[in-house]
Each structure stands twice: as C-alpha cells, then as structure tokens.
C-alpha cells in the first residue's frame, strides 16, 4: 500500500461510453475528474467492428476508434485517464463524506464524489469456435448488430425474456431465425413465448445446444446437438446471437451499494444517485433494460450533473454551518 493518499473531487470508475461522457461533463464543470480505465480500456465497444447507431456518425464508425475519440474529447477538457483497476471501495454513509477507493490493491484515493461506470459483461458459451468468430458473425447484441444480417439466416441461443425479445427483433429483419433452447421449455414469460411461437420465421429447437460454430473468418453455419438424443445437425447461417445473459461488474460494491437480485446497481428514481450520498452509477452497470452506447452516454451525462449538484449542495451547507 502506498503511504500518500490523493484527495480528489470526482473519481470515475470505468472507461466505456458512460464513463467518458461523465468525464466530459465533469471536466467541463471543473471537477477535475480522474478516471480509472479497468481491464478493458474503452469498454465493450472495443470488441465490435461496426457501430452504426451512435448519433453523429453518418457513415458508422468502428468501436475502438469511437472510444479513442471519446477519450480524446474527455482529455481535451482536463480529464486525467489512468490505467488501473479499482479493487476495493469504502463508501461513507455521511453526506459530504469522503469515499475511499483502492486501485490495484495499492493506490489509495479519497474522492468527494464517485461515478461508477463499470458496465456489464455479456456471457458467452465458451466454445473455441465461438470465441474465434466474435466480431465475425458471433454477437451478444441483436439490437446492435442484427441490422448487418438483414435478409439473411441467423440463429440465437437463449431461453429467457431477452432471448425471446431479441429473436422477434431479428425476425423482423432477417429471413429465418433458429432459436436454440437448452431445456425442453423456455424461461421467458408466457407473453414472450407466445410472441415467439406466433412469429412464422422463428423456428425453436428445444433440448438443443451449439456443438460448433462453422466458418473460418466469418460465420458460415452452425452444428447443433440435441442433448437428449446426441443427434447432430448442421444449418447454414451468417450470424449467431448469444443471449444467455449479462453479468454486471459490481462484485467490489457488494454489501456497500444497493443492488437488485441480479447484481445491477439500483439508482434513485430518474437520477443516477445510489443509496450512498456522493456515489453515482451510470451506464450498463445500472441498466439491464436498454444496454446501448447512447443510453450509457446519456446516463454518464446525468451522473456528472448529479455529482456537480451534490457538491454544490454540500459546499453550500458547509458555508451555512461555518
Ligand atoms: C459485441 C457488442 C457490440 C455492441 N454494439 C453496439 C452498437 O453497435 N451500438 C450500441 O449502442 N451499443 C452496442 N453494444 C452495447 C454497448 O457496448 C454497451 O451498452 C456500452 O458499452 C455500455 O457502456 P458502459 O460505459 O456502461 O460500460 P462498458 O462499455 O461495459 O465499459 C465498462 C468499463 O468499466 C471498466 N471497469 C470494470 N470494472 C472496473 C473496475 N473494477 N475498475 C476500473 N474499471 C472497471 C472496464 O474496463 C470498462 O472500461 C455492443 C455490445 C457488445 C458486447
């Protein structure tokens, strides 16, 4: 542990669209933000080649380039971006309290406000062929990437509400959608199952898992296996969507911040306030509903504005009590 403890106004944890947008706003408000990037500088978008739906890029942009541009914009106003992983936090419950954060099990920071933008990690099946073709037709986001497979045949893996919703979303764009469900039934709500079953171009395959994703550079097909009979079947597809859930990156906040039963941070009403005054949450870490770059950026902006207003209130009450 280092002996010197740095005291700052605003700490941003995470360097995805939420973190960088919070940084732009916080820096312009003179909060002199310091950001720690975590293990994935730039966040989830660095794993995708084409972002077509972020406003302001008429020709689309590749994810890594977009994130470098966001970093440059945040740095232009004075954000200090540091490589490092927050490994522990100690959040004071008092208004105006100082929040203690440890980086890489070594550096201690004391921050008047903390903006958490640690995102969520999409779960994958873990097959080598799936990993090889990520970005080459394997995606964990139908809303983001479905459009690229317009008029083509695709498959989706999953059985919950998100999988069912994404299957019907894809069915509107693609010619045929094969849905692989590991059990003999779906977990999705009855209403969502009804929608899937009443969509003529979705074929649900129960007791079915991915045996291998076929293709060298891009997805060309799928070998499926029936987990009851062991029978294997190949189909031709160009896109495979994995919809088996996300894990919010909130382990270090357990026991300190309110979370729902799946680990997403809970924020107050329409704000980004957590249950601890001075600690705010933005982006996918507090949003299991939309999970888009633009919504993450929107809540990043809100978090910086909430942090600025919080500091103004604390400073005013300090002046009154002085
Ligand atoms: C393959 C794929 C394609 C996508 N395509 C699109 C698209 O085309 N359009 C779109 O709008 N959305 C797309 N999305 C969704 C989009 O990427 C996310 O909604 C968005 O990135 C969420 O932003 P975020 O800032 O909340 O978090 P993330 O982007 O998840 O970033 C989280 C950040 O937190 C950091 N972090 C985590 N833990 C710690 C820690 N302990 N200490 C420090 N830092 C930490 C990580 O290193 C990372 O920098 C896609 C997602 C995927 C997976």
GROMACS .gro file of C-alpha atoms and ligand atoms in nm:
model
  375
    1UNK     CA    1   0.000   0.000   0.000
    2UNK     CA    2   0.134   0.349  -0.083
    3UNK     CA    3   0.164   0.599   0.207
    4UNK     CA    4   0.034   0.908   0.027
    5UNK     CA    5  -0.339   0.940  -0.014
    6UNK     CA    6  -0.463   1.152  -0.302
    7UNK     CA    7  -0.773   1.363  -0.235
    8UNK     CA    8  -0.988   1.449  -0.538
    9UNK     CA    9  -1.330   1.591  -0.623
   10UNK     CA   10  -1.451   1.335  -0.871
   11UNK     CA   11  -1.342   0.979  -0.944
   12UNK     CA   12  -1.482   0.794  -1.244
   13UNK     CA   13  -1.455   0.415  -1.244
   14UNK     CA   14  -1.472   0.266  -1.594
   15UNK     CA   15  -1.390   0.390  -1.944
   16UNK     CA   16  -1.689   0.295  -2.160
   17UNK     CA   17  -1.932   0.545  -2.317
   18UNK     CA   18  -2.086   0.617  -1.974
   19UNK     CA   19  -1.752   0.687  -1.806
   20UNK     CA   20  -1.617   0.906  -2.087
   21UNK     CA   21  -1.938   1.107  -2.116
   22UNK     CA   22  -1.939   1.161  -1.739
   23UNK     CA   23  -1.574   1.269  -1.773
   24UNK     CA   24  -1.651   1.525  -2.046
   25UNK     CA   25  -1.925   1.685  -1.836
   26UNK     CA   26  -1.735   1.664  -1.506
   27UNK     CA   27  -1.421   1.814  -1.658
   28UNK     CA   28  -1.615   2.099  -1.817
   29UNK     CA   29  -1.771   2.167  -1.475
   30UNK     CA   30  -1.417   2.196  -1.333
   31UNK     CA   31  -1.448   1.887  -1.112
   32UNK     CA   32  -1.101   1.778  -1.235
   33UNK     CA   33  -1.207   1.417  -1.277
   34UNK     CA   34  -0.969   1.126  -1.260
   35UNK     CA   35  -1.074   0.812  -1.445
   36UNK     CA   36  -0.952   0.457  -1.395
   37UNK     CA   37  -1.000   0.253  -1.711
   38UNK     CA   38  -1.014  -0.101  -1.572
   39UNK     CA   39  -0.902  -0.408  -1.764
   40UNK     CA   40  -1.091  -0.314  -2.080
   41UNK     CA   41  -0.996   0.046  -2.172
   42UNK     CA   42  -1.278   0.179  -2.390
   43UNK     CA   43  -1.526  -0.081  -2.266
   44UNK     CA   44  -1.745  -0.323  -2.459
   45UNK     CA   45  -1.744  -0.125  -2.784
   46UNK     CA   46  -1.377  -0.206  -2.833
   47UNK     CA   47  -1.491  -0.562  -2.908
   48UNK     CA   48  -1.701  -0.464  -3.209
   49UNK     CA   49  -1.602  -0.356  -3.555
   50UNK     CA   50  -1.902  -0.153  -3.662
   51UNK     CA   51  -2.113   0.093  -3.463
   52UNK     CA   52  -2.389   0.220  -3.689
   53UNK     CA   53  -2.640   0.356  -3.441
   54UNK     CA   54  -2.449   0.615  -3.238
   55UNK     CA   55  -2.575   0.961  -3.337
   56UNK     CA   56  -2.328   1.182  -3.521
   57UNK     CA   57  -2.155   0.920  -3.734
   58UNK     CA   58  -2.348   0.913  -4.065
   59UNK     CA   59  -2.116   0.652  -4.214
   60UNK     CA   60  -2.087   0.449  -3.891
   61UNK     CA   61  -1.762   0.403  -3.704
   62UNK     CA   62  -1.562   0.113  -3.567
   63UNK     CA   63  -1.590   0.069  -3.191
   64UNK     CA   64  -1.221   0.112  -3.095
   65UNK     CA   65  -1.191   0.436  -3.299
   66UNK     CA   66  -1.504   0.577  -3.141
   67UNK     CA   67  -1.371   0.506  -2.793
   68UNK     CA   68  -1.033   0.670  -2.869
   69UNK     CA   69  -1.222   0.978  -2.987
   70UNK     CA   70  -1.430   0.982  -2.666
   71UNK     CA   71  -1.108   0.959  -2.463
   72UNK     CA   72  -0.954   1.248  -2.658
   73UNK     CA   73  -1.266   1.458  -2.604
   74UNK     CA   74  -1.260   1.388  -2.227
   75UNK     CA   75  -0.886   1.465  -2.208
   76UNK     CA   76  -0.931   1.788  -2.403
   77UNK     CA   77  -1.118   1.932  -2.103
   78UNK     CA   78  -0.866   1.805  -1.849
   79UNK     CA   79  -0.979   1.456  -1.750
   80UNK     CA   80  -0.685   1.252  -1.626
   81UNK     CA   81  -0.719   0.900  -1.762
   82UNK     CA   82  -0.522   0.635  -1.574
   83UNK     CA   83  -0.478   0.266  -1.638
   84UNK     CA   84  -0.583   0.079  -1.326
   85UNK     CA   85  -0.844  -0.144  -1.170
   86UNK     CA   86  -1.041  -0.040  -0.866
   87UNK     CA   87  -1.004  -0.334  -0.629
   88UNK     CA   88  -1.184  -0.211  -0.316
   89UNK     CA   89  -1.413   0.069  -0.200
   90UNK     CA   90  -1.516   0.204   0.136
   91UNK     CA   91  -1.814   0.434   0.098
   92UNK     CA   92  -1.901   0.673   0.378
   93UNK     CA   93  -2.269   0.699   0.456
   94UNK     CA   94  -2.250   1.062   0.563
   95UNK     CA   95  -2.347   1.343   0.331
   96UNK     CA   96  -2.027   1.524   0.244
   97UNK     CA   97  -1.832   1.217   0.348
   98UNK     CA   98  -1.515   1.111   0.173
   99UNK     CA   99  -1.524   0.789  -0.027
  100UNK     CA  100  -1.218   0.571  -0.007
  101UNK     CA  101  -1.111   0.377  -0.311
  102UNK     CA  102  -0.819   0.141  -0.360
  103UNK     CA  103  -0.665   0.092  -0.704
  104UNK     CA  104  -0.468  -0.220  -0.798
  105UNK     CA  105  -0.456  -0.319  -0.428
  106UNK     CA  106  -0.204  -0.040  -0.377
  107UNK     CA  107  -0.303   0.321  -0.452
  108UNK     CA  108  -0.542   0.495  -0.215
  109UNK     CA  109  -0.774   0.768  -0.339
  110UNK     CA  110  -1.016   0.977  -0.136
  111UNK     CA  111  -1.293   1.118  -0.353
  112UNK     CA  112  -1.572   1.360  -0.270
  113UNK     CA  113  -1.782   1.205  -0.546
  114UNK     CA  114  -1.756   0.873  -0.727
  115UNK     CA  115  -1.919   0.789  -1.060
  116UNK     CA  116  -1.943   0.414  -1.118
  117UNK     CA  117  -1.948   0.316  -1.488
  118UNK     CA  118  -1.814  -0.037  -1.469
  119UNK     CA  119  -2.059  -0.179  -1.723
  120UNK     CA  120  -2.179  -0.533  -1.763
  121UNK     CA  121  -2.012  -0.828  -1.931
  122UNK     CA  122  -2.204  -1.036  -2.183
  123UNK     CA  123  -2.193  -1.408  -2.113
  124UNK     CA  124  -2.073  -1.637  -2.391
  125UNK     CA  125  -2.090  -2.015  -2.428
  126UNK     CA  126  -1.713  -2.058  -2.403
  127UNK     CA  127  -1.663  -2.265  -2.720
  128UNK     CA  128  -1.332  -2.201  -2.903
  129UNK     CA  129  -1.513  -2.165  -3.239
  130UNK     CA  130  -1.749  -1.908  -3.083
  131UNK     CA  131  -1.458  -1.706  -2.941
  132UNK     CA  132  -1.273  -1.720  -3.274
  133UNK     CA  133  -1.569  -1.575  -3.464
  134UNK     CA  134  -1.664  -1.298  -3.219
  135UNK     CA  135  -1.685  -0.990  -3.439
  136UNK     CA  136  -1.704  -1.218  -3.744
  137UNK     CA  137  -2.071  -1.302  -3.709
  138UNK     CA  138  -2.094  -1.400  -3.342
  139UNK     CA  139  -2.250  -1.122  -3.137
  140UNK     CA  140  -2.403  -1.074  -2.793
  141UNK     CA  141  -2.622  -0.783  -2.901
  142UNK     CA  142  -2.903  -0.834  -3.154
  143UNK     CA  143  -3.022  -0.474  -3.133
  144UNK     CA  144  -2.667  -0.356  -3.209
  145UNK     CA  145  -2.569  -0.599  -3.483
  146UNK     CA  146  -2.892  -0.752  -3.619
  147UNK     CA  147  -2.916  -0.497  -3.898
  148UNK     CA  148  -2.594  -0.629  -4.056
  149UNK     CA  149  -2.775  -0.960  -4.123
  150UNK     CA  150  -3.077  -0.810  -4.296
  151UNK     CA  151  -3.237  -1.064  -4.531
  152UNK     CA  152  -3.008  -1.342  -4.408
  153UNK     CA  153  -3.050  -1.656  -4.194
  154UNK     CA  154  -2.933  -1.632  -3.833
  155UNK     CA  155  -2.954  -1.827  -3.507
  156UNK     CA  156  -2.994  -1.717  -3.148
  157UNK     CA  157  -2.908  -1.901  -2.827
  158UNK     CA  158  -3.109  -1.841  -2.511
  159UNK     CA  159  -3.440  -1.907  -2.343
  160UNK     CA  160  -3.519  -1.602  -2.129
  161UNK     CA  161  -3.715  -1.285  -2.196
  162UNK     CA  162  -3.416  -1.111  -2.355
  163UNK     CA  163  -3.354  -1.402  -2.592
  164UNK     CA  164  -3.722  -1.414  -2.686
  165UNK     CA  165  -3.734  -1.039  -2.743
  166UNK     CA  166  -3.413  -1.044  -2.948
  167UNK     CA  167  -3.545  -1.340  -3.154
  168UNK     CA  168  -3.856  -1.144  -3.250
  169UNK     CA  169  -3.642  -0.836  -3.318
  170UNK     CA  170  -3.423  -1.041  -3.554
  171UNK     CA  171  -3.728  -1.199  -3.717
  172UNK     CA  172  -3.833  -0.853  -3.838
  173UNK     CA  173  -3.500  -0.803  -4.015
  174UNK     CA  174  -3.374  -1.149  -4.109
  175UNK     CA  175  -3.522  -1.416  -4.333
  176UNK     CA  176  -3.512  -1.707  -4.087
  177UNK     CA  177  -3.424  -1.723  -3.718
  178UNK     CA  178  -3.338  -2.052  -3.549
  179UNK     CA  179  -3.367  -2.031  -3.170
  180UNK     CA  180  -3.170  -2.283  -2.964
  181UNK     CA  181  -3.317  -2.362  -2.622
  182UNK     CA  182  -3.112  -2.590  -2.396
  183UNK     CA  183  -3.410  -2.728  -2.199
  184UNK     CA  184  -3.745  -2.862  -2.316
  185UNK     CA  185  -3.909  -2.528  -2.236
  186UNK     CA  186  -3.834  -2.155  -2.239
  187UNK     CA  187  -3.776  -1.943  -1.927
  188UNK     CA  188  -3.932  -1.640  -2.096
  189UNK     CA  189  -4.269  -1.508  -1.979
  190UNK     CA  190  -4.577  -1.667  -2.132
  191UNK     CA  191  -4.644  -1.347  -2.328
  192UNK     CA  192  -4.294  -1.351  -2.481
  193UNK     CA  193  -4.319  -1.724  -2.561
  194UNK     CA  194  -4.648  -1.654  -2.732
  195UNK     CA  195  -4.484  -1.385  -2.946
  196UNK     CA  196  -4.202  -1.620  -3.044
  197UNK     CA  197  -4.436  -1.909  -3.124
  198UNK     CA  198  -4.654  -1.683  -3.334
  199UNK     CA  199  -4.371  -1.547  -3.544
  200UNK     CA  200  -4.366  -1.758  -3.858
  201UNK     CA  201  -3.996  -1.722  -3.940
  202UNK     CA  202  -3.870  -1.826  -3.594
  203UNK     CA  203  -3.802  -2.197  -3.551
  204UNK     CA  204  -3.748  -2.302  -3.188
  205UNK     CA  205  -3.523  -2.604  -3.132
  206UNK     CA  206  -3.569  -2.741  -2.777
  207UNK     CA  207  -3.309  -2.958  -2.597
  208UNK     CA  208  -3.060  -2.816  -2.843
  209UNK     CA  209  -2.714  -2.668  -2.790
  210UNK     CA  210  -2.435  -2.533  -3.007
  211UNK     CA  211  -2.181  -2.803  -3.089
  212UNK     CA  212  -1.964  -2.581  -3.308
  213UNK     CA  213  -1.982  -2.252  -3.493
  214UNK     CA  214  -1.873  -2.318  -3.851
  215UNK     CA  215  -1.660  -2.084  -4.060
  216UNK     CA  216  -1.302  -1.967  -4.078
  217UNK     CA  217  -1.305  -1.585  -4.090
  218UNK     CA  218  -1.682  -1.534  -4.068
  219UNK     CA  219  -1.978  -1.744  -3.957
  220UNK     CA  220  -2.095  -1.977  -4.233
  221UNK     CA  221  -2.303  -2.224  -4.036
  222UNK     CA  222  -2.383  -2.392  -3.710
  223UNK     CA  223  -2.360  -2.751  -3.593
  224UNK     CA  224  -2.627  -2.815  -3.330
  225UNK     CA  225  -2.657  -3.112  -3.098
  226UNK     CA  226  -2.971  -3.250  -2.938
  227UNK     CA  227  -2.871  -3.302  -2.575
  228UNK     CA  228  -3.126  -3.583  -2.531
  229UNK     CA  229  -3.051  -3.794  -2.838
  230UNK     CA  230  -2.697  -3.680  -2.924
  231UNK     CA  231  -2.810  -3.623  -3.283
  232UNK     CA  232  -2.618  -3.351  -3.465
  233UNK     CA  233  -2.750  -3.125  -3.738
  234UNK     CA  234  -2.589  -2.851  -3.944
  235UNK     CA  235  -2.760  -2.538  -4.071
  236UNK     CA  236  -2.629  -2.250  -4.285
  237UNK     CA  237  -2.633  -1.914  -4.110
  238UNK     CA  238  -2.431  -1.593  -4.130
  239UNK     CA  239  -2.495  -1.460  -3.778
  240UNK     CA  240  -2.510  -1.620  -3.435
  241UNK     CA  241  -2.650  -1.419  -3.143
  242UNK     CA  242  -2.575  -1.524  -2.789
  243UNK     CA  243  -2.849  -1.412  -2.549
  244UNK     CA  244  -2.776  -1.604  -2.230
  245UNK     CA  245  -2.740  -1.303  -2.003
  246UNK     CA  246  -2.500  -1.038  -1.876
  247UNK     CA  247  -2.307  -1.006  -1.553
  248UNK     CA  248  -2.291  -0.652  -1.412
  249UNK     CA  249  -1.941  -0.565  -1.288
  250UNK     CA  250  -2.042  -0.492  -0.931
  251UNK     CA  251  -1.863  -0.751  -0.715
  252UNK     CA  252  -1.650  -0.487  -0.539
  253UNK     CA  253  -1.961  -0.291  -0.437
  254UNK     CA  254  -2.139  -0.585  -0.271
  255UNK     CA  255  -2.254  -0.504   0.081
  256UNK     CA  256  -2.200  -0.130   0.024
  257UNK     CA  257  -2.441  -0.032  -0.251
  258UNK     CA  258  -2.800  -0.142  -0.309
  259UNK     CA  259  -2.833  -0.391  -0.596
  260UNK     CA  260  -3.113  -0.593  -0.743
  261UNK     CA  261  -3.112  -0.972  -0.721
  262UNK     CA  262  -2.900  -1.000  -1.036
  263UNK     CA  263  -2.635  -0.754  -0.915
  264UNK     CA  264  -2.732  -0.440  -1.108
  265UNK     CA  265  -2.688  -0.119  -0.908
  266UNK     CA  266  -3.012   0.046  -0.804
  267UNK     CA  267  -3.043   0.419  -0.867
  268UNK     CA  268  -3.299   0.656  -0.723
  269UNK     CA  269  -3.594   0.748  -0.946
  270UNK     CA  270  -3.483   0.916  -1.266
  271UNK     CA  271  -3.146   1.014  -1.118
  272UNK     CA  272  -2.811   0.832  -1.104
  273UNK     CA  273  -2.794   0.852  -0.721
  274UNK     CA  274  -2.711   0.531  -0.540
  275UNK     CA  275  -2.805   0.474  -0.176
  276UNK     CA  276  -2.477   0.641  -0.070
  277UNK     CA  277  -2.470   1.022  -0.098
  278UNK     CA  278  -2.199   1.131  -0.339
  279UNK     CA  279  -2.183   0.796  -0.520
  280UNK     CA  280  -2.350   0.778  -0.860
  281UNK     CA  281  -2.397   0.500  -1.115
  282UNK     CA  282  -2.428   0.528  -1.493
  283UNK     CA  283  -2.437   0.303  -1.797
  284UNK     CA  284  -2.496  -0.070  -1.822
  285UNK     CA  285  -2.400  -0.128  -1.458
  286UNK     CA  286  -2.738   0.015  -1.359
  287UNK     CA  287  -2.938  -0.062  -1.674
  288UNK     CA  288  -3.038  -0.412  -1.771
  289UNK     CA  289  -3.315  -0.287  -1.994
  290UNK     CA  290  -3.157  -0.089  -2.280
  291UNK     CA  291  -2.781  -0.159  -2.273
  292UNK     CA  292  -2.684   0.071  -2.560
  293UNK     CA  293  -2.390   0.307  -2.602
  294UNK     CA  294  -2.615   0.608  -2.641
  295UNK     CA  295  -2.818   0.530  -2.327
  296UNK     CA  296  -2.494   0.466  -2.136
  297UNK     CA  297  -2.361   0.803  -2.256
  298UNK     CA  298  -2.690   0.970  -2.156
  299UNK     CA  299  -2.671   0.841  -1.800
  300UNK     CA  300  -2.300   0.931  -1.788
  301UNK     CA  301  -2.401   1.291  -1.853
  302UNK     CA  302  -2.668   1.266  -1.581
  303UNK     CA  303  -2.417   1.125  -1.331
  304UNK     CA  304  -2.176   1.415  -1.382
  305UNK     CA  305  -2.458   1.668  -1.345
  306UNK     CA  306  -2.581   1.486  -1.031
  307UNK     CA  307  -2.225   1.489  -0.890
  308UNK     CA  308  -2.183   1.860  -0.962
  309UNK     CA  309  -2.517   1.944  -0.795
  310UNK     CA  310  -2.434   1.724  -0.498
  311UNK     CA  311  -2.101   1.904  -0.446
  312UNK     CA  312  -2.272   2.243  -0.475
  313UNK     CA  313  -2.526   2.141  -0.208
  314UNK     CA  314  -2.258   2.008   0.026
  315UNK     CA  315  -2.044   2.319  -0.018
  316UNK     CA  316  -2.348   2.545   0.046
  317UNK     CA  317  -2.441   2.358   0.366
  318UNK     CA  318  -2.075   2.377   0.480
  319UNK     CA  319  -2.082   2.756   0.428
  320UNK     CA  320  -2.413   2.792   0.622
  321UNK     CA  321  -2.286   2.587   0.917
  322UNK     CA  322  -1.949   2.768   0.925
  323LIG     C1  323  -2.026  -0.710  -2.931
  323LIG     C2  324  -2.102  -0.588  -2.887
  323LIG     C3  325  -2.144  -0.497  -2.982
  323LIG     C4  326  -2.213  -0.385  -2.943
  323LIG     N1  327  -2.253  -0.297  -3.039
  323LIG     C5  328  -2.321  -0.186  -3.002
  323LIG     C6  329  -2.364  -0.092  -3.101
  323LIG     O1  330  -2.342  -0.110  -3.221
  323LIG     N2  331  -2.434   0.017  -3.058
  323LIG     C7  332  -2.463   0.038  -2.925
  323LIG     O2  333  -2.525   0.139  -2.892
  323LIG     N3  334  -2.424  -0.049  -2.830
  323LIG     C8  335  -2.354  -0.160  -2.866
  323LIG     N4  336  -2.316  -0.251  -2.770
  323LIG     C9  337  -2.352  -0.224  -2.629
  323LIG    C10  338  -2.256  -0.119  -2.571
  323LIG     O3  339  -2.125  -0.161  -2.595
  323LIG    C11  340  -2.280  -0.100  -2.422
  323LIG     O4  341  -2.415  -0.068  -2.400
  323LIG    C12  342  -2.193   0.012  -2.369
  323LIG     O5  343  -2.058  -0.011  -2.399
  323LIG    C13  344  -2.209   0.028  -2.218
  323LIG     O6  345  -2.125   0.130  -2.178
  323LIG     P1  346  -2.076   0.145  -2.028
  323LIG     O7  347  -1.995   0.269  -2.027
  323LIG     O8  348  -2.190   0.135  -1.935
  323LIG     O9  349  -1.985   0.018  -1.995
  323LIG     P2  350  -1.878  -0.068  -2.074
  323LIG    O10  351  -1.864  -0.031  -2.216
  323LIG    O11  352  -1.913  -0.208  -2.039
  323LIG    O12  353  -1.742  -0.028  -2.001
  323LIG    C14  354  -1.717  -0.066  -1.869
  323LIG    C15  355  -1.581  -0.012  -1.828
  323LIG    O13  356  -1.562  -0.034  -1.688
  323LIG    C16  357  -1.430  -0.080  -1.667
  323LIG     N5  358  -1.427  -0.149  -1.538
  323LIG    C17  359  -1.496  -0.258  -1.498
  323LIG     N6  360  -1.464  -0.290  -1.370
  323LIG    C18  361  -1.373  -0.197  -1.330
  323LIG    C19  362  -1.301  -0.174  -1.210
  323LIG     N7  363  -1.315  -0.253  -1.102
  323LIG     N8  364  -1.214  -0.071  -1.203
  323LIG    C20  365  -1.198   0.013  -1.311
  323LIG     N9  366  -1.266  -0.002  -1.425
  323LIG    C21  367  -1.350  -0.107  -1.436
  323LIG    C22  368  -1.399  -0.165  -1.789
  323LIG    O14  369  -1.259  -0.182  -1.806
  323LIG    C23  370  -1.463  -0.079  -1.898
  323LIG    O15  371  -1.373   0.021  -1.939
  323LIG    C24  372  -2.244  -0.363  -2.806
  323LIG    C25  373  -2.201  -0.454  -2.709
  323LIG    C26  374  -2.129  -0.566  -2.748
  323LIG    C27  375  -2.080  -0.663  -2.642
   0.00000   0.00000   0.00000
